[in-house]
């Protein structure tokens, strides 16, 4: 299982369940999601296994926008 946090700067932080927030990101005020997350994408899973956490911005960038025509 995974713990999901977000902060006021619209960043998403995913940790394995029970892990502390990394020192690099501990200065930010993180709010924990109330829902339990059982399954995440392969990209997030591999990042959590490799470095212990996954972080990204929730803001939509031009690369992530999907053109619907």
Tab-separated table of C-alpha atoms in Angstrom:
chain	number	residue	atom	x	y	z
A	1	UNK	CA	0.000	0.000	0.000
A	2	UNK	CA	0.997	3.594	-0.524
A	3	UNK	CA	0.534	6.892	1.300
A	4	UNK	CA	-0.316	9.878	-0.892
A	5	UNK	CA	0.349	13.469	0.192
A	6	UNK	CA	-0.202	16.839	-1.467
A	7	UNK	CA	0.816	20.366	-0.529
A	8	UNK	CA	-0.369	23.906	-1.180
A	9	UNK	CA	1.988	24.253	-4.162
A	10	UNK	CA	0.059	21.452	-5.917
A	11	UNK	CA	2.738	18.809	-5.641
A	12	UNK	CA	2.022	15.113	-5.223
A	13	UNK	CA	4.196	12.908	-3.000
A	14	UNK	CA	3.807	9.120	-2.944
A	15	UNK	CA	5.545	6.975	-0.301
A	16	UNK	CA	5.332	3.348	0.639
A	17	UNK	CA	2.970	2.899	3.570
A	18	UNK	CA	4.491	3.894	6.906
A	19	UNK	CA	7.549	5.659	5.464
A	20	UNK	CA	8.505	9.116	6.783
A	21	UNK	CA	8.533	12.159	4.486
A	22	UNK	CA	12.053	12.561	2.978
A	23	UNK	CA	14.241	15.271	4.508
A	24	UNK	CA	14.395	17.096	1.175
A	25	UNK	CA	10.619	17.629	1.255
A	26	UNK	CA	10.028	17.840	5.019
A	27	UNK	CA	10.034	21.678	5.010
A	28	UNK	CA	6.760	21.731	3.038
A	29	UNK	CA	3.431	21.188	4.749
A	30	UNK	CA	2.032	17.960	3.346
A	31	UNK	CA	-1.567	16.845	3.752
A	32	UNK	CA	-2.192	13.117	3.683
A	33	UNK	CA	-4.949	11.755	1.466
A	34	UNK	CA	-7.691	10.074	3.468
A	35	UNK	CA	-8.185	7.308	0.934
A	36	UNK	CA	-6.005	4.216	0.981
A	37	UNK	CA	-4.124	3.628	-2.247
A	38	UNK	CA	-3.593	-0.020	-3.076
A	39	UNK	CA	-2.393	0.220	-6.666
A	40	UNK	CA	-0.254	2.787	-8.495
A	41	UNK	CA	1.192	3.014	-11.994
A	42	UNK	CA	4.379	1.172	-12.931
A	43	UNK	CA	6.261	4.482	-13.160
A	44	UNK	CA	5.352	5.434	-9.583
A	45	UNK	CA	5.972	1.923	-8.260
A	46	UNK	CA	9.468	1.746	-9.749
A	47	UNK	CA	10.365	5.239	-8.450
A	48	UNK	CA	9.196	4.367	-4.920
A	49	UNK	CA	11.219	1.139	-4.998
A	50	UNK	CA	14.336	2.877	-6.316
A	51	UNK	CA	14.444	6.068	-4.245
A	52	UNK	CA	11.766	5.584	-1.585
A	53	UNK	CA	9.371	8.236	-2.902
A	54	UNK	CA	7.798	9.718	-6.023
A	55	UNK	CA	7.127	13.450	-6.432
A	56	UNK	CA	5.592	15.485	-9.243
A	57	UNK	CA	3.635	18.645	-9.883
A	58	UNK	CA	-0.125	18.383	-10.322
A	59	UNK	CA	-0.179	21.373	-12.641
A	60	UNK	CA	-1.070	20.651	-16.239
A	61	UNK	CA	1.757	21.328	-18.665
A	62	UNK	CA	1.544	21.550	-22.429
A	63	UNK	CA	3.161	18.115	-22.759
A	64	UNK	CA	0.488	16.496	-20.580
A	65	UNK	CA	-2.480	18.177	-22.255
A	66	UNK	CA	-4.486	15.848	-24.460
A	67	UNK	CA	-5.862	17.262	-27.695
A	68	UNK	CA	-9.488	16.251	-28.087
A	69	UNK	CA	-10.759	16.826	-31.591
